[in-house]
Amino acid sequence: MSRRALPVTPDLVLRAYRAGLFPMAEGRHSGRLYWLDPKMRGILPLDRFHLPRSLRKTVLSDAFEVTADADFPAVLAGCAAPAPGREDSWINPEIEDLFNALARMGNAHSIEVRSGGALVGGLYGIRIGAAFFGESMFSRVADASKVALVHLVVRLRRGGFTLLDTQFLNDHLARFGAEEIPQADYRALLALAVDRSATWMPSISSEMLAEEVEALRAISRA
């Protein structure tokens, strides 16, 4: 008699992240999830985030309206949707259901970026203790996902987070200071972060944003 696999629940997902694993599907229409535990892990150090000058001006301008946790399902759907150069997605319906449930539980968060009222970009991830696990981002107009990332970093820095996990490293994230570290080093950072207290900030003031952007500017120039 074959043994059925245990169902993947939101609680199981949280326990997996605590252990350093994360789920992906083989494709948008795949019915199978698998767990990844990369030998090299991408992280974005919050104390070394690089903020390009042109993006700094955009963040402080009125080019976009930025919110957090205002429409998690729409951000998740935007990340799963096909885009130029990304015709398929690792986000299948099961992952959508799991992460929408985690958002309702208060364990997953989104950043929404709008222009003229329309959702044009955003990102989402999971929060456990002082760790934030970035899952995916999308952009329908120039700079929208970059602005979302800056707003995420501002919230994490202000809230006392110590780890921003990007899972993998790519050229886009490397521009902001992301790096790869060995699995053992990542797990050491993870163990400290998940047992620390941090505060997720659904909203930030314009003054707080300006202060953090100035601090990031100083980091970028150092």
mmCIF file of C-alpha atoms in Angstrom:
data_model
loop_
_atom_site.group_PDB
_atom_site.id
_atom_site.type_symbol
_atom_site.label_atom_id
_atom_site.label_comp_id
_atom_site.label_asym_id
_atom_site.label_seq_id
_atom_site.Cartn_x
_atom_site.Cartn_y
_atom_site.Cartn_z
ATOM 1 C CA MET A 1 0.000 0.000 0.000
ATOM 2 C CA SER A 2 1.416 3.406 -0.950
ATOM 3 C CA ARG A 3 1.749 6.062 1.732
ATOM 4 C CA ARG A 4 0.079 9.384 1.029
ATOM 5 C CA ALA A 5 2.149 12.502 1.612
ATOM 6 C CA LEU A 6 1.089 14.726 4.467
ATOM 7 C CA PRO A 7 -0.935 17.737 3.313
ATOM 8 C CA VAL A 8 0.940 21.027 3.114
ATOM 9 C CA THR A 9 -0.678 23.415 5.591
ATOM 10 C CA PRO A 10 0.137 27.020 6.519
ATOM 11 C CA ASP A 11 1.562 25.752 9.818
ATOM 12 C CA LEU A 12 3.834 23.313 7.981
ATOM 13 C CA VAL A 13 5.041 26.154 5.724
ATOM 14 C CA LEU A 14 5.983 28.247 8.763
ATOM 15 C CA ARG A 15 7.841 25.336 10.349
ATOM 16 C CA ALA A 16 9.692 24.731 7.096
ATOM 17 C CA TYR A 17 10.829 28.353 6.892
ATOM 18 C CA ARG A 18 12.087 28.169 10.457
ATOM 19 C CA ALA A 19 14.212 25.193 9.368
ATOM 20 C CA GLY A 20 15.554 27.003 6.299
ATOM 21 C CA LEU A 21 13.345 25.429 3.617
ATOM 22 C CA PHE A 22 10.864 27.036 1.254
ATOM 23 C CA PRO A 23 8.340 25.611 -1.248
ATOM 24 C CA MET A 24 8.088 26.017 -5.005
ATOM 25 C CA ALA A 25 5.998 24.423 -7.729
ATOM 26 C CA GLU A 26 7.475 23.045 -10.926
ATOM 27 C CA GLY A 27 5.235 25.356 -12.944
ATOM 28 C CA ARG A 28 2.123 27.480 -12.795
ATOM 29 C CA HIS A 29 -0.110 24.513 -13.642
ATOM 30 C CA SER A 30 1.843 21.891 -11.721
ATOM 31 C CA GLY A 31 0.069 20.000 -8.976
ATOM 32 C CA ARG A 32 3.286 19.219 -7.132
ATOM 33 C CA LEU A 33 5.260 21.248 -4.586
ATOM 34 C CA TYR A 34 8.852 20.617 -3.655
ATOM 35 C CA TRP A 35 11.040 22.004 -0.886
ATOM 36 C CA LEU A 36 14.292 23.835 -1.520
ATOM 37 C CA ASP A 37 17.281 24.219 0.792
ATOM 38 C CA PRO A 38 20.004 25.851 -1.363
ATOM 39 C CA LYS A 39 23.669 25.307 -0.564
ATOM 40 C CA MET A 40 24.157 29.044 -1.172
ATOM 41 C CA ARG A 41 21.463 31.420 0.055
ATOM 42 C CA GLY A 42 20.639 34.929 -1.073
ATOM 43 C CA ILE A 43 20.240 37.631 1.570
ATOM 44 C CA LEU A 44 20.003 41.408 1.440
ATOM 45 C CA PRO A 45 21.829 42.923 4.455
ATOM 46 C CA LEU A 46 19.634 45.681 5.856
ATOM 47 C CA ASP A 47 22.628 47.651 7.107
ATOM 48 C CA ARG A 48 24.284 47.646 3.669
ATOM 49 C CA PHE A 49 21.351 48.293 1.344
ATOM 50 C CA HIS A 50 22.424 50.282 -1.707
ATOM 51 C CA LEU A 51 19.910 52.913 -2.836
ATOM 52 C CA PRO A 52 20.678 54.387 -6.273
ATOM 53 C CA ARG A 53 20.343 58.162 -6.517
ATOM 54 C CA SER A 54 17.728 58.130 -9.266
ATOM 55 C CA LEU A 55 15.587 55.645 -7.339
ATOM 56 C CA ARG A 56 15.893 57.735 -4.183
ATOM 57 C CA LYS A 57 14.263 60.648 -6.003
ATOM 58 C CA THR A 58 11.476 58.412 -7.280
ATOM 59 C CA VAL A 59 10.755 56.989 -3.824
ATOM 60 C CA LEU A 60 10.400 60.480 -2.347
ATOM 61 C CA SER A 61 8.308 61.790 -5.241
ATOM 62 C CA ASP A 62 4.581 61.432 -5.846
ATOM 63 C CA ALA A 63 5.132 59.077 -8.768
ATOM 64 C CA PHE A 64 3.498 56.144 -6.946
ATOM 65 C CA GLU A 65 1.080 55.466 -4.126
ATOM 66 C CA VAL A 66 2.537 52.784 -1.840
ATOM 67 C CA THR A 67 0.641 50.737 0.741
ATOM 68 C CA ALA A 68 1.227 47.576 2.757
ATOM 69 C CA ASP A 69 -1.205 44.692 3.264
ATOM 70 C CA ALA A 70 -3.927 46.528 1.348
ATOM 71 C CA ASP A 71 -4.451 43.800 -1.282
ATOM 72 C CA PHE A 72 -2.278 40.752 -0.670
ATOM 73 C CA PRO A 73 -4.174 38.470 -3.093
ATOM 74 C CA ALA A 74 -3.740 40.956 -5.964
ATOM 75 C CA VAL A 75 0.015 41.232 -5.347
ATOM 76 C CA LEU A 76 0.347 37.457 -5.216
ATOM 77 C CA ALA A 77 -1.635 37.144 -8.448
ATOM 78 C CA GLY A 78 0.575 39.792 -10.057
ATOM 79 C CA CYS A 79 3.684 37.844 -9.114
ATOM 80 C CA ALA A 80 2.184 34.641 -10.544
ATOM 81 C CA ALA A 81 1.059 36.200 -13.830
ATOM 82 C CA PRO A 82 3.128 35.735 -17.004
ATOM 83 C CA ALA A 83 5.491 38.576 -17.893
ATOM 84 C CA PRO A 84 8.048 39.199 -20.662
ATOM 85 C CA GLY A 85 10.951 36.846 -20.031
ATOM 86 C CA ARG A 86 8.923 34.954 -17.415
ATOM 87 C CA GLU A 87 6.213 33.085 -19.260
ATOM 88 C CA ASP A 88 5.806 30.453 -16.533
ATOM 89 C CA SER A 89 5.729 30.747 -12.753
ATOM 90 C CA TRP A 90 6.654 28.628 -9.749
ATOM 91 C CA ILE A 91 3.520 29.974 -8.006
ATOM 92 C CA ASN A 92 0.747 27.452 -8.564
ATOM 93 C CA PRO A 93 -2.810 27.553 -7.128
ATOM 94 C CA GLU A 94 -1.770 25.579 -4.024
ATOM 95 C CA ILE A 95 0.930 28.126 -3.189
ATOM 96 C CA GLU A 96 -1.575 30.930 -3.755
ATOM 97 C CA ASP A 97 -4.014 29.286 -1.335
ATOM 98 C CA LEU A 98 -1.301 28.693 1.278
ATOM 99 C CA PHE A 99 0.104 32.206 1.176
ATOM 100 C CA ASN A 100 -3.283 33.886 1.133
ATOM 101 C CA ALA A 101 -4.077 31.874 4.266
ATOM 102 C CA LEU A 102 -0.783 32.986 5.833
ATOM 103 C CA ALA A 103 -1.678 36.599 5.051
ATOM 104 C CA ARG A 104 -5.033 36.197 6.780
ATOM 105 C CA MET A 105 -3.145 34.771 9.772
ATOM 106 C CA GLY A 106 -0.849 37.808 9.840
ATOM 107 C CA ASN A 107 2.276 35.845 8.861
ATOM 108 C CA ALA A 108 2.583 37.053 5.254
ATOM 109 C CA HIS A 109 2.701 40.645 4.055
ATOM 110 C CA SER A 110 2.594 42.582 0.825
ATOM 111 C CA ILE A 111 3.701 45.940 -0.490
ATOM 112 C CA GLU A 112 1.432 47.430 -3.173
ATOM 113 C CA VAL A 113 2.559 50.089 -5.641
ATOM 114 C CA ARG A 114 -0.127 51.961 -7.570
ATOM 115 C CA SER A 115 -0.204 54.599 -10.245
ATOM 116 C CA GLY A 116 -3.442 56.404 -10.922
ATOM 117 C CA GLY A 117 -5.198 53.884 -8.686
ATOM 118 C CA ALA A 118 -4.024 50.877 -10.722
ATOM 119 C CA LEU A 119 -1.758 48.233 -9.196
ATOM 120 C CA VAL A 120 1.488 48.431 -11.167
ATOM 121 C CA GLY A 121 3.913 46.550 -8.921
ATOM 122 C CA GLY A 122 4.548 44.990 -5.569
ATOM 123 C CA LEU A 123 6.106 42.212 -3.554
ATOM 124 C CA TYR A 124 5.194 39.761 -0.824
ATOM 125 C CA GLY A 125 6.855 37.551 1.755
ATOM 126 C CA ILE A 126 6.622 35.791 5.106
ATOM 127 C CA ARG A 127 7.505 37.203 8.507
ATOM 128 C CA ILE A 128 8.737 35.074 11.409
ATOM 129 C CA GLY A 129 10.257 36.882 14.380
ATOM 130 C CA ALA A 130 12.877 39.313 13.062
ATOM 131 C CA ALA A 131 13.217 37.490 9.728
ATOM 132 C CA PHE A 132 11.449 38.431 6.522
ATOM 133 C CA PHE A 133 11.472 35.920 3.683
ATOM 134 C CA GLY A 134 11.001 37.714 0.386
ATOM 135 C CA GLU A 135 9.074 35.507 -2.032
ATOM 136 C CA SER A 136 8.457 37.358 -5.273
ATOM 137 C CA MET A 137 7.933 40.773 -6.822
ATOM 138 C CA PHE A 138 6.463 42.107 -10.035
ATOM 139 C CA SER A 139 6.451 45.323 -12.004
ATOM 140 C CA ARG A 140 4.200 46.526 -14.804
ATOM 141 C CA VAL A 141 5.883 49.919 -15.166
ATOM 142 C CA ALA A 142 9.473 51.049 -14.684
ATOM 143 C CA ASP A 143 10.729 51.211 -11.072
ATOM 144 C CA ALA A 144 7.500 49.937 -9.458
ATOM 145 C CA SER A 145 9.033 46.801 -7.911
ATOM 146 C CA LYS A 146 12.158 48.750 -6.939
ATOM 147 C CA VAL A 147 10.040 51.266 -5.034
ATOM 148 C CA ALA A 148 8.265 48.366 -3.323
ATOM 149 C CA LEU A 149 11.623 46.953 -2.246
ATOM 150 C CA VAL A 150 12.750 50.272 -0.745
ATOM 151 C CA HIS A 151 9.485 50.583 1.187
ATOM 152 C CA LEU A 152 9.953 47.036 2.469
ATOM 153 C CA VAL A 153 13.519 47.753 3.603
ATOM 154 C CA VAL A 154 12.405 50.936 5.380
ATOM 155 C CA ARG A 155 9.768 48.974 7.308
ATOM 156 C CA LEU A 156 12.164 46.195 8.203
ATOM 157 C CA ARG A 157 14.875 48.578 9.382
ATOM 158 C CA ARG A 158 12.440 50.582 11.481
ATOM 159 C CA GLY A 159 10.783 47.476 12.864
ATOM 160 C CA GLY A 160 13.987 45.877 14.154
ATOM 161 C CA PHE A 161 14.298 43.066 11.613
ATOM 162 C CA THR A 162 17.714 41.455 11.256
ATOM 163 C CA LEU A 163 17.345 39.166 8.231
ATOM 164 C CA LEU A 164 15.952 39.774 4.755
ATOM 165 C CA ASP A 165 16.082 36.464 2.907
ATOM 166 C CA THR A 166 15.963 36.711 -0.905
ATOM 167 C CA GLN A 167 16.314 32.931 -1.418
ATOM 168 C CA PHE A 168 18.504 33.300 -4.496
ATOM 169 C CA LEU A 169 20.834 35.976 -5.846
ATOM 170 C CA ASN A 170 20.267 37.618 -9.207
ATOM 171 C CA ASP A 171 21.696 40.656 -10.973
ATOM 172 C CA HIS A 172 18.667 42.773 -10.083
ATOM 173 C CA LEU A 173 19.021 42.174 -6.334
ATOM 174 C CA ALA A 174 22.814 42.418 -6.444
ATOM 175 C CA ARG A 175 22.440 46.066 -7.501
ATOM 176 C CA PHE A 176 20.915 46.744 -4.090
ATOM 177 C CA GLY A 177 23.611 44.935 -2.125
ATOM 178 C CA ALA A 178 22.258 41.399 -2.038
ATOM 179 C CA GLU A 179 24.812 38.645 -1.631
ATOM 180 C CA GLU A 180 25.141 34.885 -1.372
ATOM 181 C CA ILE A 181 26.244 33.153 1.806
ATOM 182 C CA PRO A 182 26.846 29.454 2.564
ATOM 183 C CA GLN A 183 23.982 27.399 3.923
ATOM 184 C CA ALA A 184 25.596 27.056 7.362
ATOM 185 C CA ASP A 185 26.068 30.822 7.705
ATOM 186 C CA TYR A 186 22.488 31.407 6.626
ATOM 187 C CA ARG A 187 21.142 28.966 9.188
ATOM 188 C CA ALA A 188 23.097 30.693 11.935
ATOM 189 C CA LEU A 189 21.548 34.056 10.989
ATOM 190 C CA LEU A 190 18.146 32.413 10.664
ATOM 191 C CA ALA A 191 18.281 30.796 14.116
ATOM 192 C CA LEU A 192 18.996 34.160 15.726
ATOM 193 C CA ALA A 193 16.391 36.057 13.708
ATOM 194 C CA VAL A 194 13.338 33.824 14.087
ATOM 195 C CA ASP A 195 13.533 33.917 17.890
ATOM 196 C CA ARG A 196 13.897 37.699 18.076
ATOM 197 C CA SER A 197 11.049 40.148 18.340
ATOM 198 C CA ALA A 198 10.381 42.631 15.537
ATOM 199 C CA THR A 199 7.499 44.855 14.532
ATOM 200 C CA TRP A 200 5.854 44.847 11.127
ATOM 201 C CA MET A 201 4.748 48.366 10.222
ATOM 202 C CA PRO A 202 1.660 48.437 7.978
ATOM 203 C CA SER A 203 2.071 52.181 7.500
ATOM 204 C CA ILE A 204 4.918 54.658 7.704
ATOM 205 C CA SER A 205 4.869 58.432 7.727
ATOM 206 C CA SER A 206 6.419 60.566 5.023
ATOM 207 C CA GLU A 207 8.849 61.867 7.652
ATOM 208 C CA MET A 208 9.925 58.337 8.564
ATOM 209 C CA LEU A 209 10.374 57.464 4.907
ATOM 210 C CA ALA A 210 12.516 60.551 4.322
ATOM 211 C CA GLU A 211 14.671 59.803 7.381
ATOM 212 C CA GLU A 212 15.314 56.222 6.286
ATOM 213 C CA VAL A 213 16.011 57.243 2.698
ATOM 214 C CA GLU A 214 18.598 59.702 3.988
ATOM 215 C CA ALA A 215 20.154 56.957 6.127
ATOM 216 C CA LEU A 216 20.251 54.648 3.118
ATOM 217 C CA ARG A 217 21.806 57.416 1.047
ATOM 218 C CA ALA A 218 24.600 57.687 3.606
ATOM 219 C CA ILE A 219 25.132 53.929 3.476
ATOM 220 C CA SER A 220 25.265 54.012 -0.317
ATOM 221 C CA ARG A 221 27.866 56.755 -0.290
ATOM 222 C CA ALA A 222 30.089 55.114 2.346
#
